[in-house]
PDB file of C-alpha atoms in Angstrom:
ATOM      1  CA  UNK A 538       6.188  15.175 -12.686  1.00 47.00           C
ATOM      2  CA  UNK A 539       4.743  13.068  -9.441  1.00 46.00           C
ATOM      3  CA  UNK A 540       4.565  16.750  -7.789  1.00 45.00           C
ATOM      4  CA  UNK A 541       2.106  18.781 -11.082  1.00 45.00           C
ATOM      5  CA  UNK A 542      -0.009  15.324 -11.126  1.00 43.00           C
ATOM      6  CA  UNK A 543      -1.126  15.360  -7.381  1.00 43.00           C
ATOM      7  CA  UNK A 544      -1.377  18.997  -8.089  1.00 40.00           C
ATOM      8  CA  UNK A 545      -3.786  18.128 -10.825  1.00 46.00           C
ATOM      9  CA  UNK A 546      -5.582  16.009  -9.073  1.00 43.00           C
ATOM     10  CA  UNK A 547      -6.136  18.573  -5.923  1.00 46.00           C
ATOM     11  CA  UNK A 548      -7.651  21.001  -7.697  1.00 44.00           C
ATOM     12  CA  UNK A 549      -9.972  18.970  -9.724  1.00 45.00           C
ATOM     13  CA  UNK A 550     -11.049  17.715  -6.697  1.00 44.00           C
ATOM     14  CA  UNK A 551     -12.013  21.005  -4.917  1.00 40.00           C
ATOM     15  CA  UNK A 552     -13.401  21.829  -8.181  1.00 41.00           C
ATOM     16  CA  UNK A 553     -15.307  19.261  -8.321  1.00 40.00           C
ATOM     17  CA  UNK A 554     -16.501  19.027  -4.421  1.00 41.00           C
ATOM     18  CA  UNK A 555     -17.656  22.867  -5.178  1.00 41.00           C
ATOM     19  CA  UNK A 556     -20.351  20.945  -7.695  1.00 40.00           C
ATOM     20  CA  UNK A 557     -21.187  17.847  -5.416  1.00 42.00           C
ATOM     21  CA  UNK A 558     -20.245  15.527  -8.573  1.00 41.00           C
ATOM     22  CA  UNK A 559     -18.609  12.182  -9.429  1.00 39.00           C
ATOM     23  CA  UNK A 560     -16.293  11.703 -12.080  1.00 36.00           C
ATOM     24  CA  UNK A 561     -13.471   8.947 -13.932  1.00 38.00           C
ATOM     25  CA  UNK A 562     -10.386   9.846 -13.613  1.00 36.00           C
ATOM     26  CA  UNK A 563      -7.363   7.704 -14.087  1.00 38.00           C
ATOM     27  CA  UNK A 564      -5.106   8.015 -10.731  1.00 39.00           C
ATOM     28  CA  UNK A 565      -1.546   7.000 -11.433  1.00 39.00           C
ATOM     29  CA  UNK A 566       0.060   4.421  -9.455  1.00 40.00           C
ATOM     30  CA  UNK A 567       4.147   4.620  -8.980  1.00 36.00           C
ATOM     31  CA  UNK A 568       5.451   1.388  -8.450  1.00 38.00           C
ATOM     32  CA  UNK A 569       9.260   0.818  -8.771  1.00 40.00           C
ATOM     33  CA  UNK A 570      10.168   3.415 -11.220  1.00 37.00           C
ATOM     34  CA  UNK A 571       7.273   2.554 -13.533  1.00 35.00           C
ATOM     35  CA  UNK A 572       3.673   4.863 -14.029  1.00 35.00           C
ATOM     36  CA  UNK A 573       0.642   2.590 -14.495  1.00 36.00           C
ATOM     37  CA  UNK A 574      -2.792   4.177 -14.222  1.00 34.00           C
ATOM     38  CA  UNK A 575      -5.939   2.301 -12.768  1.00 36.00           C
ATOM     39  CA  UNK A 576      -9.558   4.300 -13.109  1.00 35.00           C
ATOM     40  CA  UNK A 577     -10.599   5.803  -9.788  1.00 40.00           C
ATOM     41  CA  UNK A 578     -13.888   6.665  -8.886  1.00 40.00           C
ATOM     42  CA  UNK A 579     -13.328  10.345  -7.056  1.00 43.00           C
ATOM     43  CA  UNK A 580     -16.431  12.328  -6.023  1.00 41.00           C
ATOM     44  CA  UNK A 581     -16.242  15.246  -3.510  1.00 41.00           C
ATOM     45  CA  UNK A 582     -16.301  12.933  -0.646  1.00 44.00           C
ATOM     46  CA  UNK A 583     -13.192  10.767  -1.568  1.00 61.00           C
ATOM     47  CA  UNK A 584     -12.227   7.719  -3.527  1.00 72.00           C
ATOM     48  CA  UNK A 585     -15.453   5.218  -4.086  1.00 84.00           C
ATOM     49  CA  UNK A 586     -15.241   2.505  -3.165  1.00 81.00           C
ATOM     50  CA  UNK A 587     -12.820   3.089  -0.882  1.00 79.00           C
ATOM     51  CA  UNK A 588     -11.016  -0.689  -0.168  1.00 78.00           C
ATOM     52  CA  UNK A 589     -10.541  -1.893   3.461  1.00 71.00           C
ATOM     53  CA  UNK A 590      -9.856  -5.001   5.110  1.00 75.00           C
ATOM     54  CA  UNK A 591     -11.839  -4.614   7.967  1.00 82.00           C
ATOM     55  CA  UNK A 592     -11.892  -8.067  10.591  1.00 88.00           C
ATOM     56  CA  UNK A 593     -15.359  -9.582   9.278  1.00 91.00           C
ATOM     57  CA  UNK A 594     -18.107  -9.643  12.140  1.00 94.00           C
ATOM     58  CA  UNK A 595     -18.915 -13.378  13.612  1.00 95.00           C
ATOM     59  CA  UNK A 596     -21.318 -14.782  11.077  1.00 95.00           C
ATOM     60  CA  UNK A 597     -24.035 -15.109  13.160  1.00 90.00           C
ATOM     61  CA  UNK A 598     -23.955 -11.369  13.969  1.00 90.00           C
ATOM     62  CA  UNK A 599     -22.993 -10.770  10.247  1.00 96.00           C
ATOM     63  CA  UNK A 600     -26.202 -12.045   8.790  1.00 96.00           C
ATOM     64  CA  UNK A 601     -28.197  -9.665  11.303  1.00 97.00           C
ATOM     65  CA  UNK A 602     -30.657  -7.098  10.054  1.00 98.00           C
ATOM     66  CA  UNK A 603     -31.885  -3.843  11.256  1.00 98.00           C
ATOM     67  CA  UNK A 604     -34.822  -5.180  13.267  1.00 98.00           C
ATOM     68  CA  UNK A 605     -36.190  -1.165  13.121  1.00 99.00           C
ATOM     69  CA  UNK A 606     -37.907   0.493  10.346  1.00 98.00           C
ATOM     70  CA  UNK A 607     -37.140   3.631   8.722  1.00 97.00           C
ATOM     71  CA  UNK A 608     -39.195   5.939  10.936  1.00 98.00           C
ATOM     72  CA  UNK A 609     -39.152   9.666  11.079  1.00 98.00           C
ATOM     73  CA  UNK A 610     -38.524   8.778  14.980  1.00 99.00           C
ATOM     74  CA  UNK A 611     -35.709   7.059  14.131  1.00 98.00           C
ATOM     75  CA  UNK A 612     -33.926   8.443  11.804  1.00 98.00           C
ATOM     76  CA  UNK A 613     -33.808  11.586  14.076  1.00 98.00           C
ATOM     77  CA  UNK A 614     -32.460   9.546  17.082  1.00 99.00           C
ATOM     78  CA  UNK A 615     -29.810   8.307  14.530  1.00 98.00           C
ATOM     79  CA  UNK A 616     -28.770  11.779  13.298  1.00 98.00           C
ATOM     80  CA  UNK A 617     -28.570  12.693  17.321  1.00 98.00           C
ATOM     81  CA  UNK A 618     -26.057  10.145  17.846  1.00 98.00           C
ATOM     82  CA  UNK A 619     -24.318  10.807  14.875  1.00 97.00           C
ATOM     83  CA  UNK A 620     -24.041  14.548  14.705  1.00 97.00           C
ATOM     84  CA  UNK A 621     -24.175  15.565  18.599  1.00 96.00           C
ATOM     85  CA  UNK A 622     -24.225  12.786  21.366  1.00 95.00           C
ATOM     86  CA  UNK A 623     -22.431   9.043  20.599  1.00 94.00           C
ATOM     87  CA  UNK A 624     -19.529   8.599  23.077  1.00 93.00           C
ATOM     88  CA  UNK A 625     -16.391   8.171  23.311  1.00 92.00           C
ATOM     89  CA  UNK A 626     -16.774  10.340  20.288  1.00 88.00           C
ATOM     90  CA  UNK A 627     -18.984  11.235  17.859  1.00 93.00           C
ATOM     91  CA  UNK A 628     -19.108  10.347  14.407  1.00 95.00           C
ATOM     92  CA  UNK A 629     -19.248  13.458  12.675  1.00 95.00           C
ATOM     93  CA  UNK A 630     -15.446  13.832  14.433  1.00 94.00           C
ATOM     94  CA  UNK A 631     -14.085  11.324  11.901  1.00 92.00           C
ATOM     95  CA  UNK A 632     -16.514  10.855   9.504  1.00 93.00           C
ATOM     96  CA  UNK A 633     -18.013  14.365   8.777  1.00 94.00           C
ATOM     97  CA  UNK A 634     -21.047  16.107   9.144  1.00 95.00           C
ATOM     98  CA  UNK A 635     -22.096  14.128   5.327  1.00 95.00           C
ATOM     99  CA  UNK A 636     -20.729  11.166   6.362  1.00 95.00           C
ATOM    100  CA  UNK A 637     -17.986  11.868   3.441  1.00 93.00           C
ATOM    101  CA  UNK A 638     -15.203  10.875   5.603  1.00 90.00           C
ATOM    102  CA  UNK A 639     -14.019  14.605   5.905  1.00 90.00           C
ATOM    103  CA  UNK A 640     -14.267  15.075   9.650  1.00 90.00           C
ATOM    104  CA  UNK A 641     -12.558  17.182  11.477  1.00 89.00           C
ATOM    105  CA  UNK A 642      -9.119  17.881  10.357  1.00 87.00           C
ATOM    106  CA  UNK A 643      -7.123  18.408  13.770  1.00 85.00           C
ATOM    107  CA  UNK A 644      -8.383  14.535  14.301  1.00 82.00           C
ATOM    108  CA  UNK A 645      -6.253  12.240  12.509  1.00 81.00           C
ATOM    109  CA  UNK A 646      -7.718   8.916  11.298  1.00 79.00           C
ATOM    110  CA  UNK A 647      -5.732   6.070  10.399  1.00 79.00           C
ATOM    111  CA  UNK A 648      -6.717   4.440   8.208  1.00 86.00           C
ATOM    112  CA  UNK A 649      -8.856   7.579   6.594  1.00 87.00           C
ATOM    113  CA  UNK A 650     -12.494   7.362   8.110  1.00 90.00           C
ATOM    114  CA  UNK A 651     -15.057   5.328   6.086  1.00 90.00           C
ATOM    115  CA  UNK A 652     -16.802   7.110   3.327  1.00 92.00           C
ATOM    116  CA  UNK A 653     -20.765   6.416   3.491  1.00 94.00           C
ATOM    117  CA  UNK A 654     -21.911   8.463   0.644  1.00 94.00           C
ATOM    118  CA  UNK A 655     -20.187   5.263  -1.365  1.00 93.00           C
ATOM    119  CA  UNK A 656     -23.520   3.418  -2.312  1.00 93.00           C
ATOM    120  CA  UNK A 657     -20.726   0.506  -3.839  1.00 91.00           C
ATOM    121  CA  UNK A 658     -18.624   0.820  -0.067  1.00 89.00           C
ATOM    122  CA  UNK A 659     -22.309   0.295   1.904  1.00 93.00           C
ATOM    123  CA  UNK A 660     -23.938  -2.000  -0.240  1.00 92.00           C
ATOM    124  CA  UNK A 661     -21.129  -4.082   0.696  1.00 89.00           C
ATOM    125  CA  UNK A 662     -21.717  -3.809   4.415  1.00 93.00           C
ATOM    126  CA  UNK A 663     -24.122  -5.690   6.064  1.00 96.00           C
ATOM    127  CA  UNK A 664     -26.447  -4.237   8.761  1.00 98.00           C
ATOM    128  CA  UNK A 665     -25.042  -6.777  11.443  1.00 98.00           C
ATOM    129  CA  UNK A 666     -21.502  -5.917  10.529  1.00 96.00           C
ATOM    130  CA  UNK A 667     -22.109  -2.332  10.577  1.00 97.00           C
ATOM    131  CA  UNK A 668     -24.036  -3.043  14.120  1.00 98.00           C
ATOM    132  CA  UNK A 669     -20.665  -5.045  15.229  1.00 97.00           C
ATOM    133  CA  UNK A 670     -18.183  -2.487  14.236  1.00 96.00           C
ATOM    134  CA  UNK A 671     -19.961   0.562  16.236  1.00 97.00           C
ATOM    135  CA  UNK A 672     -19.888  -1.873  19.207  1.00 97.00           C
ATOM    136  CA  UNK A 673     -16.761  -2.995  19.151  1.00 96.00           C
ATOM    137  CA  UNK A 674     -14.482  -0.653  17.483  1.00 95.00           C
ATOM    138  CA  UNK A 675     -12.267  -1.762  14.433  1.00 92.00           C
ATOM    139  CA  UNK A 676      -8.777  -3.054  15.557  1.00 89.00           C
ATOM    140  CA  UNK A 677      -6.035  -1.368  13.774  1.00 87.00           C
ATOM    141  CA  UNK A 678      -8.120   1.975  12.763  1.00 88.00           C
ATOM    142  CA  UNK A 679      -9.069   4.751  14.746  1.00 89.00           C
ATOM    143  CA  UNK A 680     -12.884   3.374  15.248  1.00 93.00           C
ATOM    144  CA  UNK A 681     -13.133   3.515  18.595  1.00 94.00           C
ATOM    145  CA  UNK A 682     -15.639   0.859  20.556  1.00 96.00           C
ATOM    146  CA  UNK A 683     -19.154   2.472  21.659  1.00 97.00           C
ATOM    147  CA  UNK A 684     -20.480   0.069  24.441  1.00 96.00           C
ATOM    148  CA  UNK A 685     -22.480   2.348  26.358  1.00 96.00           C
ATOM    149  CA  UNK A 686     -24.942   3.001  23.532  1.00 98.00           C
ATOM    150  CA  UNK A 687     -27.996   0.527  23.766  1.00 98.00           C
ATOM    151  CA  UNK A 688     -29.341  -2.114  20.921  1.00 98.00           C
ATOM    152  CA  UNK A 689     -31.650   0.630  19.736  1.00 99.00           C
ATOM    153  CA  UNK A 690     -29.217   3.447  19.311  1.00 98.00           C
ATOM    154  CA  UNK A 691     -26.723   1.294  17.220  1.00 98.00           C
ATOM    155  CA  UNK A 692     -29.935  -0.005  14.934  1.00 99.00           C
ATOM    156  CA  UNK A 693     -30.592   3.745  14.874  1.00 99.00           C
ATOM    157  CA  UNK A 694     -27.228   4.886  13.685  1.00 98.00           C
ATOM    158  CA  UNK A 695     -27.486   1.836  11.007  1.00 98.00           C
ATOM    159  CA  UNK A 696     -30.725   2.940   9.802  1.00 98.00           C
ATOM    160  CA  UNK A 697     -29.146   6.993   9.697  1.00 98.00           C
ATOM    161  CA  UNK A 698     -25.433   5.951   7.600  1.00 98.00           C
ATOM    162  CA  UNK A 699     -27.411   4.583   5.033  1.00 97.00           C
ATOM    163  CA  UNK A 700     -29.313   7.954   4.303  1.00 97.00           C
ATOM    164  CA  UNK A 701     -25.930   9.351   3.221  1.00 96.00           C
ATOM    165  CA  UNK A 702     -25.545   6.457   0.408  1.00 93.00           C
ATOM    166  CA  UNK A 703     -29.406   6.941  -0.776  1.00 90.00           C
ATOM    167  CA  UNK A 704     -29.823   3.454   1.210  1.00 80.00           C
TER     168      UNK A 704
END
């Protein structure tokens, strides 16, 4: 039974990411012999919002916002970093080109890469802790730290993730 429901629920999703849609559906749970279903948000980039526990940024650094506006200029420079030229890694390797959390599938991410097409997972993200995680990493995922890139390319990055959510 388990086996035809994940089924199921694979090919409605690659139905569904052939569309680029969002959809309800209610995802059962299995929990000690008994089937409860909760509703699931499940769009063609993954489960929104997707939950984490990531360590919270200090506050000070928490309450930070993007000090750079939404320029052509820097958007670009943010899509550069993302797509082609951030090290250790980029963050299309993880993330995916869409920033759907489908990156590249020979690179395993524990736990699975952060979904920013999720307007409800980014609203809930703060510029300065989305500033502190690229600099630091995320202990206990695969987000690795990225202290060689300056103030301005972080910012940059910032300002480019939130394209993917509409932000």
């Amino acid at each position: 039974m388990k086996k035809w429901i994940a089924v199921g629920l694979g090919c409605g999703m690659v139905a569904l990411s052939a569309c680029g849609g969002t959809v309800e559906v209610e995802v059962p749970e299995f929990t000690a012999g008994k089937e409860e279903a909760q509703v699931t948000r499940v769009s063609s980039s993954g489960v929104c919002p997707q939950k984490r526990t990531t360590p919270r940024a200090p506050t000070a650094f928490y309450k930070r916002t993007n000090p750079l506006e939404a320029t052509g200029e820097n958007l670009t420079q943010g899509e550069t970093l993302y797509q082609r030229t951030a090290k250790p890694l980029t963050c299309k390797t993880c993330h995916g080109e869409r920033g759907d959390g489908f990156g590249d599938p020979d690179f395993e991410s524990t736990p699975p890469a952060r979904n920013f097409t999720c307007a409800a997972t980014m609203q809930g993200l703060s510029d300065g802790q989305l500033f502190w995680v690229i600099r630091n990493g995320s202990p206990g995922t695969s987000m690795p730290a990225h202290p060689n890139l300056s103030e301005t390319e972080i910012w940059q990055l910032v300002l480019y993730l939130r394209t993917f959510a509409g932000q």
